[in-house]
Short mmCIF file of C-alpha atoms and ligand atoms in Angstrom, two decimals:
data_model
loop_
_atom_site.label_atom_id
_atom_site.label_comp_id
_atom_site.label_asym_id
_atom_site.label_seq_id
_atom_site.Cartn_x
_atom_site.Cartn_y
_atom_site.Cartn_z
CA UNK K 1 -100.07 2.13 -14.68
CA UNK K 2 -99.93 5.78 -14.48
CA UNK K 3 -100.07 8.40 -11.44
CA UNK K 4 -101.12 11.67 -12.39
CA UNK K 5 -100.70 14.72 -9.96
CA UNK K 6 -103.55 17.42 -10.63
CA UNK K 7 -102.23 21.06 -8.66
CA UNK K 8 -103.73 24.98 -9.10
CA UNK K 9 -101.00 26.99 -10.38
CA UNK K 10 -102.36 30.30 -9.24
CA UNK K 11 -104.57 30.98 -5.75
CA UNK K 12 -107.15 28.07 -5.54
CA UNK K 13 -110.28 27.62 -7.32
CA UNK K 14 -108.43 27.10 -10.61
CA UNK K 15 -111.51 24.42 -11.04
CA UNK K 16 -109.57 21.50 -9.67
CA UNK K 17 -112.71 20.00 -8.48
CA UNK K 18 -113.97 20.07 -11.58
CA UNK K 19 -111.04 18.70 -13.79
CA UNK K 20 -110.48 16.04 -11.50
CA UNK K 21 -114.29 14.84 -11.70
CA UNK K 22 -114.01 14.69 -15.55
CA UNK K 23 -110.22 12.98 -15.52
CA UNK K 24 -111.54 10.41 -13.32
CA UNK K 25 -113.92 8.99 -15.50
CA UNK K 26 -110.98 6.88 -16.34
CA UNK K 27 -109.09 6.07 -12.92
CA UNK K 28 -109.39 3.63 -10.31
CA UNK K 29 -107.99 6.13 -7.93
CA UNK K 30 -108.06 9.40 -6.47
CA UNK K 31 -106.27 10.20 -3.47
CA UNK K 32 -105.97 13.83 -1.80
CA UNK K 33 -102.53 14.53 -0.08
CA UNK K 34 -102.71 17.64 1.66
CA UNK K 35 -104.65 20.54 2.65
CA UNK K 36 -108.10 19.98 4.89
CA UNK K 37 -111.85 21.49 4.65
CA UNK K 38 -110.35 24.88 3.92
CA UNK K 39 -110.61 23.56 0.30
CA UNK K 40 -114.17 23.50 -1.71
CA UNK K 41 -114.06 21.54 -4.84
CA UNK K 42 -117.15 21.80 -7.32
CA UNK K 43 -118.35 19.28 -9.47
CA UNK K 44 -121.49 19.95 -11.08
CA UNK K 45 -123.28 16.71 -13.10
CA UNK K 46 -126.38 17.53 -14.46
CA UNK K 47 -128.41 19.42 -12.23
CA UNK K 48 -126.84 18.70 -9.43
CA UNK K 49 -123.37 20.70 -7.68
CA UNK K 50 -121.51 18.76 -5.41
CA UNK K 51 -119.43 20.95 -3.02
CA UNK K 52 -116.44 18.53 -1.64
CA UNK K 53 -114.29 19.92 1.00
CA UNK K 54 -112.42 16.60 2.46
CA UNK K 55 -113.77 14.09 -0.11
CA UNK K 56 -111.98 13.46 -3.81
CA UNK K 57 -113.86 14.55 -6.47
CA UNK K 58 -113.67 11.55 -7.99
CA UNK K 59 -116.63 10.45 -5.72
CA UNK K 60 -119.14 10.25 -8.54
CA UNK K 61 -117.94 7.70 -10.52
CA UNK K 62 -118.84 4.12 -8.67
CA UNK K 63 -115.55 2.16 -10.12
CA UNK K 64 -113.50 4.72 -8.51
CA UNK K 65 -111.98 4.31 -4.82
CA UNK K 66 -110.81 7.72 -2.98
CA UNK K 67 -108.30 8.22 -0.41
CA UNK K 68 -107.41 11.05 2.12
CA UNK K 69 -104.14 10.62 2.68
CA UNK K 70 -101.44 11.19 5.62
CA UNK K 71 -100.90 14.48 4.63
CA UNK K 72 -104.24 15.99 4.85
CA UNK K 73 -105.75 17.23 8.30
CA UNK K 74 -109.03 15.98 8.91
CA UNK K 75 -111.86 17.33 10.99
CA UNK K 76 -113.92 14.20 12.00
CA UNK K 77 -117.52 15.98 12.26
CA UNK K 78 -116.71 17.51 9.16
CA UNK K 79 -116.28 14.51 7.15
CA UNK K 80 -119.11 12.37 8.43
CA UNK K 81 -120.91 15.85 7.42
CA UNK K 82 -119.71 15.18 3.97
CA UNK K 83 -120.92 11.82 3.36
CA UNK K 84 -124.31 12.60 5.09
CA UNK K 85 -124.47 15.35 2.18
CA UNK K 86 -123.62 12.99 -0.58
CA UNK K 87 -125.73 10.13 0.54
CA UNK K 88 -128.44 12.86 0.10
CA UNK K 89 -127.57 13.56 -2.92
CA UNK K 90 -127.00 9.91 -3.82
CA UNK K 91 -123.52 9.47 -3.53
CA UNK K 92 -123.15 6.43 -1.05
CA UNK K 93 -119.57 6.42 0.23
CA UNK K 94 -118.89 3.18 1.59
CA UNK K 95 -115.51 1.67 3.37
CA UNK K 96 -114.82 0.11 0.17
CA UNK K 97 -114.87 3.71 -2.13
CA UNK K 98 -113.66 5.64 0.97
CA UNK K 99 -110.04 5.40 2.20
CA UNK K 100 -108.79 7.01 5.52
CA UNK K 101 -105.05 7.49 6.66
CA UNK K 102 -104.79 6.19 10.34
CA UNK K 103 -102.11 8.46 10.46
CA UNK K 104 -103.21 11.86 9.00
CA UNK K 105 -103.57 14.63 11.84
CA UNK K 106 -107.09 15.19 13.10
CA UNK K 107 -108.41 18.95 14.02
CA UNK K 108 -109.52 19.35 16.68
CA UNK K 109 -111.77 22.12 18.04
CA UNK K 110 -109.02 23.84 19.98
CA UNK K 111 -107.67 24.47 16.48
CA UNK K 112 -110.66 26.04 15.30
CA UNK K 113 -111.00 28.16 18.02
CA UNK K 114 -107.18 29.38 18.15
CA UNK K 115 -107.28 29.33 14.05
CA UNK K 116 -110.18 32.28 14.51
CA UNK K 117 -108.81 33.81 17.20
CA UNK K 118 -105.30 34.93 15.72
CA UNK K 119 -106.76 36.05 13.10
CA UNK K 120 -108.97 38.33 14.83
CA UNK K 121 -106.17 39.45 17.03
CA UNK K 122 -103.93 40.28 14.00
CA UNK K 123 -104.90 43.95 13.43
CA UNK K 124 -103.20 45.06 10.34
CA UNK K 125 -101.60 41.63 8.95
CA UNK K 126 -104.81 39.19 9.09
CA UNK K 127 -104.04 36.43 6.24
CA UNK K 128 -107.73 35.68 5.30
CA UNK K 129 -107.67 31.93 6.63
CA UNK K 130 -110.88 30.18 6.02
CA UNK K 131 -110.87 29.59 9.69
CA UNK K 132 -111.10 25.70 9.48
CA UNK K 133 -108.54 25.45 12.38
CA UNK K 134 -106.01 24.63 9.07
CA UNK K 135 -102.53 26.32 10.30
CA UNK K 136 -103.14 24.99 14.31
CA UNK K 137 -103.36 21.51 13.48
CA UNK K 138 -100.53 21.53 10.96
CA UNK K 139 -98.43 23.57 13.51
CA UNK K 140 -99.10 20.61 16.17
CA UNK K 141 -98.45 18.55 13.47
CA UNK K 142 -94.72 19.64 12.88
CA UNK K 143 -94.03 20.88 16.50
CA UNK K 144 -95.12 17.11 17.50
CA UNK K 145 -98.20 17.97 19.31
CA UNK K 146 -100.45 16.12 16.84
CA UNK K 147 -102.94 13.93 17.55
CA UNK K 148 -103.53 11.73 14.77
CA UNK K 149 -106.00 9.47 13.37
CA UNK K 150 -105.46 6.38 15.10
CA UNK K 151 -104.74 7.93 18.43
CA UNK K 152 -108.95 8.48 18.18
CA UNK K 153 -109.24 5.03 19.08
CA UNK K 154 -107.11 5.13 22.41
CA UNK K 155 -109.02 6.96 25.42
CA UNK K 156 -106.08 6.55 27.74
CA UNK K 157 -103.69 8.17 25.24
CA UNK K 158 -105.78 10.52 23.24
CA UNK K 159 -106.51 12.24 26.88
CA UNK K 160 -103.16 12.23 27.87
CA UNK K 161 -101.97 14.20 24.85
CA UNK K 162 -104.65 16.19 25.13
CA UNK K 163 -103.81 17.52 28.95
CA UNK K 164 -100.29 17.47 27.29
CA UNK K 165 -100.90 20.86 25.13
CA UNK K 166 -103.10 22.40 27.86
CA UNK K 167 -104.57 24.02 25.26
CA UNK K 168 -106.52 26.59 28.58
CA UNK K 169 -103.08 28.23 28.69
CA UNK K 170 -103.85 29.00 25.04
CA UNK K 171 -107.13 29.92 25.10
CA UNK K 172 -108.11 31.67 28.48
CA UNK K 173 -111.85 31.62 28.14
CA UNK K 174 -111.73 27.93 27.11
CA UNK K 175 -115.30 26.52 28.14
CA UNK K 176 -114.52 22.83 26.55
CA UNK K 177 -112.57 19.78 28.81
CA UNK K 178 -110.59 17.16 28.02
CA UNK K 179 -113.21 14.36 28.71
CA UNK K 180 -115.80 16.17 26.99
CA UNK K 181 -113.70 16.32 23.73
CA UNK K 182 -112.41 12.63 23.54
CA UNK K 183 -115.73 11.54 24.09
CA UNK K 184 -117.14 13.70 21.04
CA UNK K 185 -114.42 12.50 18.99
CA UNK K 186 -113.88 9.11 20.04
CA UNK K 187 -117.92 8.82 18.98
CA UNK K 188 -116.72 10.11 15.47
CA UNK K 189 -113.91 8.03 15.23
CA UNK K 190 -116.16 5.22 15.89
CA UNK K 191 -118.38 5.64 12.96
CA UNK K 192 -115.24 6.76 11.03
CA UNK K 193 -113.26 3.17 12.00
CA UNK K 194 -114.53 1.41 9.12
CA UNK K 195 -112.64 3.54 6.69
CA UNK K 196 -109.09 4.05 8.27
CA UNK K 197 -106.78 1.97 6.92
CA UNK K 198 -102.84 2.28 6.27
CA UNK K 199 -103.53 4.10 2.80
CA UNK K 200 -99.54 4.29 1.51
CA UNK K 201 -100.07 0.49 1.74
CA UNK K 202 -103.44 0.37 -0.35
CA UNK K 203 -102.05 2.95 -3.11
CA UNK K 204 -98.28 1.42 -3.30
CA UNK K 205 -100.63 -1.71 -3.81
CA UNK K 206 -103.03 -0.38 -6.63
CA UNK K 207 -99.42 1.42 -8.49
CA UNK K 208 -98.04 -2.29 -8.41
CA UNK K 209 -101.75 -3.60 -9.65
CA UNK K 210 -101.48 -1.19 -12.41
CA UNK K 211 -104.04 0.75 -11.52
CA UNK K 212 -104.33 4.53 -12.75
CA UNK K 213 -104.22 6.60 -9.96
CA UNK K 214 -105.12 10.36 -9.38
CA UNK K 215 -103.68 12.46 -6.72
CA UNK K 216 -106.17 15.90 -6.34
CA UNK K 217 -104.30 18.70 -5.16
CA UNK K 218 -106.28 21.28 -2.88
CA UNK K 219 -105.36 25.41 -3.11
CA UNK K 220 -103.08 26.57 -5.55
CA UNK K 221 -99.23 27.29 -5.82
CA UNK K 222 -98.85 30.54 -4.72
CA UNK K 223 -100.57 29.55 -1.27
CA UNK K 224 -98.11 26.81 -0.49
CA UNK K 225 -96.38 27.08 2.63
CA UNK K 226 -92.80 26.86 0.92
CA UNK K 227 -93.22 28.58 -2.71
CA UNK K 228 -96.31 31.15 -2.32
CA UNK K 229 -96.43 34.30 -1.16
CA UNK K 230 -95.64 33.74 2.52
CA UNK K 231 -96.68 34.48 5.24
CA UNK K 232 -100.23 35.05 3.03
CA UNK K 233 -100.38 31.32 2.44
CA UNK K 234 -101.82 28.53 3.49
CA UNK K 235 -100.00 26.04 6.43
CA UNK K 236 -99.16 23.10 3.93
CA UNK K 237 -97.25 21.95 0.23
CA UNK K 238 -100.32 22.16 -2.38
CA UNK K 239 -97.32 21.61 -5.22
CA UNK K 240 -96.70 18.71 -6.84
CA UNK K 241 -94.00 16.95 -4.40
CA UNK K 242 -96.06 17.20 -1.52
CA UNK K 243 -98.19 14.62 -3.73
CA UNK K 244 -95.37 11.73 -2.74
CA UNK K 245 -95.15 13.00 1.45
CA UNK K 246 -98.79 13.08 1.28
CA UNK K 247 -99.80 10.10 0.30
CA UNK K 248 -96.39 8.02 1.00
CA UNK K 249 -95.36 7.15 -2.65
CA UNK K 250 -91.51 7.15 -4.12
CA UNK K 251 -91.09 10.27 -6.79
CA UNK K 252 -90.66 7.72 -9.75
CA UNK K 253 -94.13 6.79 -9.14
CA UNK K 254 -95.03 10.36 -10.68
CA UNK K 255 -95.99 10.18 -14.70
CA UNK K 256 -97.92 13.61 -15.15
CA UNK K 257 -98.75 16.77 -13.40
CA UNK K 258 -101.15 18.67 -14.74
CA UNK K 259 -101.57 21.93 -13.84
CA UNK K 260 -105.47 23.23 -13.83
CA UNK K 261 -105.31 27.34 -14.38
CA UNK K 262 -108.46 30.08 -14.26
CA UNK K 263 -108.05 31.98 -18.08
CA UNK K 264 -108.03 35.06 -15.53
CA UNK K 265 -107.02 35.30 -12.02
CA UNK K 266 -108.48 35.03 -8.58
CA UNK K 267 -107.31 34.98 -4.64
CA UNK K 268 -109.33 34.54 -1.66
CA UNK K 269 -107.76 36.19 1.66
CA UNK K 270 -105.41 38.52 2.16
CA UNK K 271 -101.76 39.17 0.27
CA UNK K 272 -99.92 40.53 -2.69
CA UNK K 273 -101.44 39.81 -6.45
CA UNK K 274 -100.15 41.87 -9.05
CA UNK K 275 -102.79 41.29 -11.60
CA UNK K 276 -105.85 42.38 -9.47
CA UNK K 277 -108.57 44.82 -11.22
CA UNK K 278 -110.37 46.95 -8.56
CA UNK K 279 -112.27 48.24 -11.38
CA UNK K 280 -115.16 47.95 -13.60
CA UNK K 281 -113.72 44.79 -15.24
CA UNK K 282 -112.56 42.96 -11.65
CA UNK K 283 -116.30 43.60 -10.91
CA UNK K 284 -116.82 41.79 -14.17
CA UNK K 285 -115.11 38.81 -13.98
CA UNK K 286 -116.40 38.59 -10.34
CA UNK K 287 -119.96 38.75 -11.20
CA UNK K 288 -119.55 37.05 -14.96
CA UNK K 289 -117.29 33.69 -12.91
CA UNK K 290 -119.46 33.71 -10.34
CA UNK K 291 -116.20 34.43 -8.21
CA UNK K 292 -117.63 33.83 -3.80
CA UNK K 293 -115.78 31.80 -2.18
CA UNK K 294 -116.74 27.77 -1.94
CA UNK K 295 -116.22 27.38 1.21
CA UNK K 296 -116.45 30.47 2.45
CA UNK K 297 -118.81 32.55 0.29
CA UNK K 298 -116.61 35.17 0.23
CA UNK K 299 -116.17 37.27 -2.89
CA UNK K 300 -112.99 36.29 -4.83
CA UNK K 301 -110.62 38.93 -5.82
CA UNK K 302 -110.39 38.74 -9.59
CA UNK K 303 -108.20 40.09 -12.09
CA UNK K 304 -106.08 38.90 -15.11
CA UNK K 305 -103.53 35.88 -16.10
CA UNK K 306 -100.46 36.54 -14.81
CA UNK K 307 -97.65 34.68 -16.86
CA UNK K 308 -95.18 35.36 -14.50
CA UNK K 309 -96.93 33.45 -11.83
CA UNK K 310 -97.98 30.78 -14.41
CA UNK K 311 -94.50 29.92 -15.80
CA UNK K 312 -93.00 30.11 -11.82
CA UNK K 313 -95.81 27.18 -11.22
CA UNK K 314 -94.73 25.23 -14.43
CA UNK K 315 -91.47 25.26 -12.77
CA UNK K 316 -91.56 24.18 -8.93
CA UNK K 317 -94.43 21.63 -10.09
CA UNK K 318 -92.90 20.38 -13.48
CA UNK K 319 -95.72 20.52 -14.72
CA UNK K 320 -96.06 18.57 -17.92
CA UNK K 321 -99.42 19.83 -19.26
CA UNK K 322 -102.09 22.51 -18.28
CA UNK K 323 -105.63 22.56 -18.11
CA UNK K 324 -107.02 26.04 -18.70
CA UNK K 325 -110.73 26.26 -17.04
CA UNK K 326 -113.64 29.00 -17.29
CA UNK K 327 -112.40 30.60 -20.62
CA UNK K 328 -116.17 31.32 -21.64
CA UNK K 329 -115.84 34.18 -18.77
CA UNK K 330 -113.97 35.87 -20.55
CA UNK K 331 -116.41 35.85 -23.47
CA UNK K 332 -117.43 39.76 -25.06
CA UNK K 333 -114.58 41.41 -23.52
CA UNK K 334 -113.12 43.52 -26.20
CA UNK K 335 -109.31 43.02 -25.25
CA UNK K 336 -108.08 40.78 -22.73
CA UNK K 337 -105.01 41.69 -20.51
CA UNK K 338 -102.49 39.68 -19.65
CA UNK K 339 -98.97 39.89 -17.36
CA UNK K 340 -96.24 38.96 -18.96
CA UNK K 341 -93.45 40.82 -16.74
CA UNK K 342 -93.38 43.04 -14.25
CA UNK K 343 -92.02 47.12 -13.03
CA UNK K 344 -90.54 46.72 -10.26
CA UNK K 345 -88.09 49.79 -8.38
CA UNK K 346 -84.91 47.68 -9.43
CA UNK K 347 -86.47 47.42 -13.33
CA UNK K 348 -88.17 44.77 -15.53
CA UNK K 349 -88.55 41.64 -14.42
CA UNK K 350 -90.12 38.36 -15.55
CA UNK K 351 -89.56 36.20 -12.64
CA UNK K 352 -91.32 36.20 -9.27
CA UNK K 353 -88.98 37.71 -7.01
CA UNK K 354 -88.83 35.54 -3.55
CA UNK K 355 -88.82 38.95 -1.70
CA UNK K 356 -92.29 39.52 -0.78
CA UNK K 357 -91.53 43.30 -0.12
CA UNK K 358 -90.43 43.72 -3.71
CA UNK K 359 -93.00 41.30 -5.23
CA UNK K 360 -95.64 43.50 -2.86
CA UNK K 361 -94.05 46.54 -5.05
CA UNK K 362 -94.55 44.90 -8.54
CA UNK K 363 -96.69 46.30 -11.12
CA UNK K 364 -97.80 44.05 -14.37
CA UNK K 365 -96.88 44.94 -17.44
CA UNK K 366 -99.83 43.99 -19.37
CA UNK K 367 -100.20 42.54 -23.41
CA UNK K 368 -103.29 43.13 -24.29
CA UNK K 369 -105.06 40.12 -26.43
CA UNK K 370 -108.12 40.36 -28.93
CA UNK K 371 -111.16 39.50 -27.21
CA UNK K 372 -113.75 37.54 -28.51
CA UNK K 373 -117.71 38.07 -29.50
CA UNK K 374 -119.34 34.70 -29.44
CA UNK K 375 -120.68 32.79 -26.44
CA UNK K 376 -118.27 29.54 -26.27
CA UNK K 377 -119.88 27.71 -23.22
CA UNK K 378 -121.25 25.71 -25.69
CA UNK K 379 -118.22 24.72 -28.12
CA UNK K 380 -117.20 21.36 -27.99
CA UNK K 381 -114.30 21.34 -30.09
CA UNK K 382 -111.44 23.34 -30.90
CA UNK K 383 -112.30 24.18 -34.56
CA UNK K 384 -115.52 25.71 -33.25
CA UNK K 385 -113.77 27.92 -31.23
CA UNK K 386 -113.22 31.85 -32.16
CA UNK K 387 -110.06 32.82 -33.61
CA UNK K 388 -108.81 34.79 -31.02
CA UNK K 389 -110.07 32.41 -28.37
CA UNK K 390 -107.46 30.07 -30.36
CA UNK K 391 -104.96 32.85 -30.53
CA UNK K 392 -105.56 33.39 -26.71
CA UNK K 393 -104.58 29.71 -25.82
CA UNK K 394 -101.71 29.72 -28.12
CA UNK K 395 -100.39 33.09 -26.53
CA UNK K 396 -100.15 30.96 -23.41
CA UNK K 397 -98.71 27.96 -24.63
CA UNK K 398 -95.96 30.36 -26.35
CA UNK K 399 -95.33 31.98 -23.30
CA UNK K 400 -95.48 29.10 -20.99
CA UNK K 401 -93.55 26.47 -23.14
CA UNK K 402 -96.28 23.85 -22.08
CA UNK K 403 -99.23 22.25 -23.79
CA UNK K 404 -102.60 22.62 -22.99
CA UNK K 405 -104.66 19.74 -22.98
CA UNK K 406 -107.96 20.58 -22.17
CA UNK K 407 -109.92 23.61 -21.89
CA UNK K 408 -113.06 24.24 -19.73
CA UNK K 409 -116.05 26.46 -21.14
CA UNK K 410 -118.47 25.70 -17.97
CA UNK K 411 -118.48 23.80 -14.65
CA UNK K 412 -120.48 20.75 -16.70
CA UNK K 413 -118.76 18.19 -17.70
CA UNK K 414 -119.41 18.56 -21.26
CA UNK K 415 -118.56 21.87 -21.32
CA UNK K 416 -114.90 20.58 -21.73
CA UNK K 417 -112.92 20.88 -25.08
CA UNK K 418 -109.52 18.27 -25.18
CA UNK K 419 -107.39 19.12 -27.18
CA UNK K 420 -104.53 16.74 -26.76
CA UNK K 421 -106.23 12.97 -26.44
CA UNK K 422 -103.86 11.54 -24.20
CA UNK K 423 -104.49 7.99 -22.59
P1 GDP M 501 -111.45 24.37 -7.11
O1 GDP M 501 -111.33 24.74 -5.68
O2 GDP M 501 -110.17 24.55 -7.86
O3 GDP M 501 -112.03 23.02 -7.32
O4 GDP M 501 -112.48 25.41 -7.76
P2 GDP M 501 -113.90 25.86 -7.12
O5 GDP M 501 -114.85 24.76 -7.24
O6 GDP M 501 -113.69 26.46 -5.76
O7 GDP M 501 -114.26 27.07 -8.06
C1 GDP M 501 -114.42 26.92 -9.44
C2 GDP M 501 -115.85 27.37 -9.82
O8 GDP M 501 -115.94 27.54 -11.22
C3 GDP M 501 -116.91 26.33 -9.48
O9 GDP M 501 -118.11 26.99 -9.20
C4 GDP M 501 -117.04 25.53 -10.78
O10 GDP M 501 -118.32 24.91 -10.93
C5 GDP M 501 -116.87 26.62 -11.80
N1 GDP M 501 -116.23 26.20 -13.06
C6 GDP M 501 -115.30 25.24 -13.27
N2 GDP M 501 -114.90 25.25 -14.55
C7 GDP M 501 -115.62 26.22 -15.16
C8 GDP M 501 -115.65 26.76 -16.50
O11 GDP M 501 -114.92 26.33 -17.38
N3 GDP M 501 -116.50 27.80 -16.73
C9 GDP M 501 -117.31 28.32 -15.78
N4 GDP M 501 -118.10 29.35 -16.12
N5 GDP M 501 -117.31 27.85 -14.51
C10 GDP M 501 -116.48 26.83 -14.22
P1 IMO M 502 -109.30 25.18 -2.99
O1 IMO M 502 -108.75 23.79 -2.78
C1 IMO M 502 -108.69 29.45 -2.34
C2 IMO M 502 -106.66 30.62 1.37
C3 IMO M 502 -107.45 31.39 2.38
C4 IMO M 502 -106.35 32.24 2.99
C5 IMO M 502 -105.16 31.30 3.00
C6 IMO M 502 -104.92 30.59 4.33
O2 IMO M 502 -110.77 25.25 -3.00
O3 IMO M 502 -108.64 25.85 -4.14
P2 IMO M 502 -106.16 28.61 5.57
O4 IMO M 502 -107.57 28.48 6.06
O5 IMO M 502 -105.77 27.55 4.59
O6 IMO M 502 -105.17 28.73 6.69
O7 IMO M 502 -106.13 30.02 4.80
O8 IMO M 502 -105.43 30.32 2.00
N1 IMO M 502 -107.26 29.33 0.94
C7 IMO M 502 -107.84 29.13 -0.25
N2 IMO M 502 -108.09 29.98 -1.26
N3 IMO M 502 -109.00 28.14 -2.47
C8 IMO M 502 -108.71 27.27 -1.48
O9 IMO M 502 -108.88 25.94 -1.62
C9 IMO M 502 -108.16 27.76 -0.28
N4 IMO M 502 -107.79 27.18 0.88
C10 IMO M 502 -107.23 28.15 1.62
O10 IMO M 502 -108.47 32.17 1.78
O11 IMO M 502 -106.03 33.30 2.12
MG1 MG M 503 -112.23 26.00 -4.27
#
């Protein structure tokens, strides 16, 4: 038996999707516990990318089952969107490899619609959100508005909690009504029935089977709702512990979390990040990572590791290893910066402050590493590697007190060096 939790320790797009595809090669499970279609995981196999937004990304493999947990929201249309993708692509996701939480909140278009809204009407202080409807449904979720997967399947209630919220009050130029929406998603939940299923049940089942079990964390530390860099976060827990609330597991079920981190630094949206580069060599990474937005196609914000941030998500994820992804980006830079500690107007410091007005002040205090000539995208084991791409991972291991395990050269799966062969 073993449950391993897989989280981003920085913004998102660490290259979850992509460690989680090649980890799963040797699962029977991998279950998603929070976050919704705001998230865009790639896995690319062979010639083909796969772009999952609700879905695991363990998906590819046929022996392995996938679950969305309770604590993920889930937009219906968007989902049965996402299998009609991968069945054209050849991915058939039946009831059998596809798990649903009756009791995971649904999206609804309301959410959408007041999820774009606010952030239009926020003039100066606009977050970034992807616009998925995320933060409404998650607010209904904890203020007890929620409507939730199995209320899909009840007219006579699903209407009544509808009226409930009179969600016109919210949005004055509402056009959509009541009837019109449960009958859109009661068609949805209809096709969707054959996956729901009480999903704590089928993975407390599989841990007692013995089964090795993945849970896939969506967006990154520093966007959870708790430890990131509120308010510019994201409305749930991507850190490890949501990994038990989100899928209804004890703590002690928890063997490994594995952190997946970019060798240099992105963030989507709006908010503070000390490390950014609005120079030539932001522009670099950008163009060199191929840094636009999954979901989103917006361009990524890019700049360098920031150690600071990296050992604050070792700690509130206790995280036992880390996976370090897209290192052959940073391939012909001459030196490569990285954060170690930051200036701040009260001195040095090498913690994240929890003020964001003083973490909004901090400037990096950058070491700057030996770059590397050769093109490593095509290494396949650590010996190959350049000295100072060694040198580079070691710096971060000495910094971070944690292993890494694996590091990523491209978004193939055999682009992947391990270093540490663990079961
Ligand atoms: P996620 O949200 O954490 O799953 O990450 P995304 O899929 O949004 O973004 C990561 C991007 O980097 C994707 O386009 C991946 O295919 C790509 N990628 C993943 N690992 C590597 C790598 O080691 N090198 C390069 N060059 N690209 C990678
Ligand atoms: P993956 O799983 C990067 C960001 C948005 C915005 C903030 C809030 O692919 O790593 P939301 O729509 O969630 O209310 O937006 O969070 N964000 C992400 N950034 N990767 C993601 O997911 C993200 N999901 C949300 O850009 O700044
Ligand atoms: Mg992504």
């Amino acid at each position: 038996m073993s449950v391993k939790v897989i989280v981003g320790t920085q913004w998102g797009d660490e290259g979850k999707g992509k460690i989680t595809d090649m980890l799963a090669e040797k699962v029977d499970l991998v279950v998603r516990y929070q976050g919704g279609n705001n998230a865009g995981h790639t896995v690319v196999v062979g010639d083909k990318t796969f772009k999952l937004h609700l879905i695991p990304s363990g998906i590819l493999y046929p022996s392995v089952a996938c679950v969305i947990g309770n604590g993920v929201v889930i937009d219906p249309e968007i989902l049965l969107k996402e299998i009609e993708t991968l069945a054209k692509q050849g991915v058939k996701v039946t009831p059998k490899r596809l798990k649903i939480s009756s009791i995971a909140h649904v999206i609804l278009p309301y959410h959408k619609l007041l999820d774009q809204a606010q952030e239009a009407g926020r003039s100066d202080e606009k977050i970034g959100t992807t616009g998925r409807g995320i933060g409404p449904a998650y607010t209904d979720k904890v203020a007890r508005f929620g409507v939730r997967v199995l209320d899909l399947f009840n007219k006579e209630s699903f209407t009544k909690k509808l009226k409930k919220r009179e969600w016109h009050k919210l949005i004055p130029d509402l056009k959509l009504t009541e009837e019109e929406v449960v009958e859109t998603y009661m068609a949805f939940a209809k096709r969707l029935e054959p996956f729901v299923e009480d999903t704590s049940l089928f993975i407390n089942d599989a841990i007692k089977a013995g089964k090795r079990i993945l849970m896939e964390g969506a967006q990154g530390t520093l966007l959870d709702v708790d430890h990131g860099t509120y308010p510019y976060v994201t409305s749930s827990n991507p850190i490890a512990g949501a990994a038990c609330t989100g899928a209804g597991i004890g703590p002690h079920k928890i063997d490994q979390v594995i952190g997946v981190t970019k060798a240099y630094a992105t963030r989507v949206g709006e908010g503070p990040f000390p490390t950014e580069d609005h120079g030539d060599q932001g522009e670099y990474l950008r163009t060199k990572g191929c840094e636009f937005g999954t979901t989103t196609n917006r361009p990524r914000r890019c700049g360098w590791l920031d150690l600071v941030v990296l050992r604050y998500a070792v700690r509130v994820n206790g995280l036992t290893e880390i996976c370090l992804t897209k290192l052959d980006v940073l391939d012909g830079l001459k030196t490569i910066k990285v954060c170690n500690s930051y200036k701040t107007p009260n001195g040095i410091i090498s913690e994240l402050p929890m003020d964001p007005e003083l973490f909004s002040k901090c400037e990096p205090i950058y070491d700057e590493v030996p770059g590397w000539k050769e093109e490593i995208a095509n290494m396949t084991q650590w010996s190959d590697l350049p000295l100072n791409a060694r040198n580079y991972i070691k710096y971060i291991e000495n910094l971070t007190g944690i292993n890494i395990s694996l590091v990523s050269v491209g978004s193939k799966r055999n682009q992947t060096i391990h270093l540490l062969e663990a079961d």
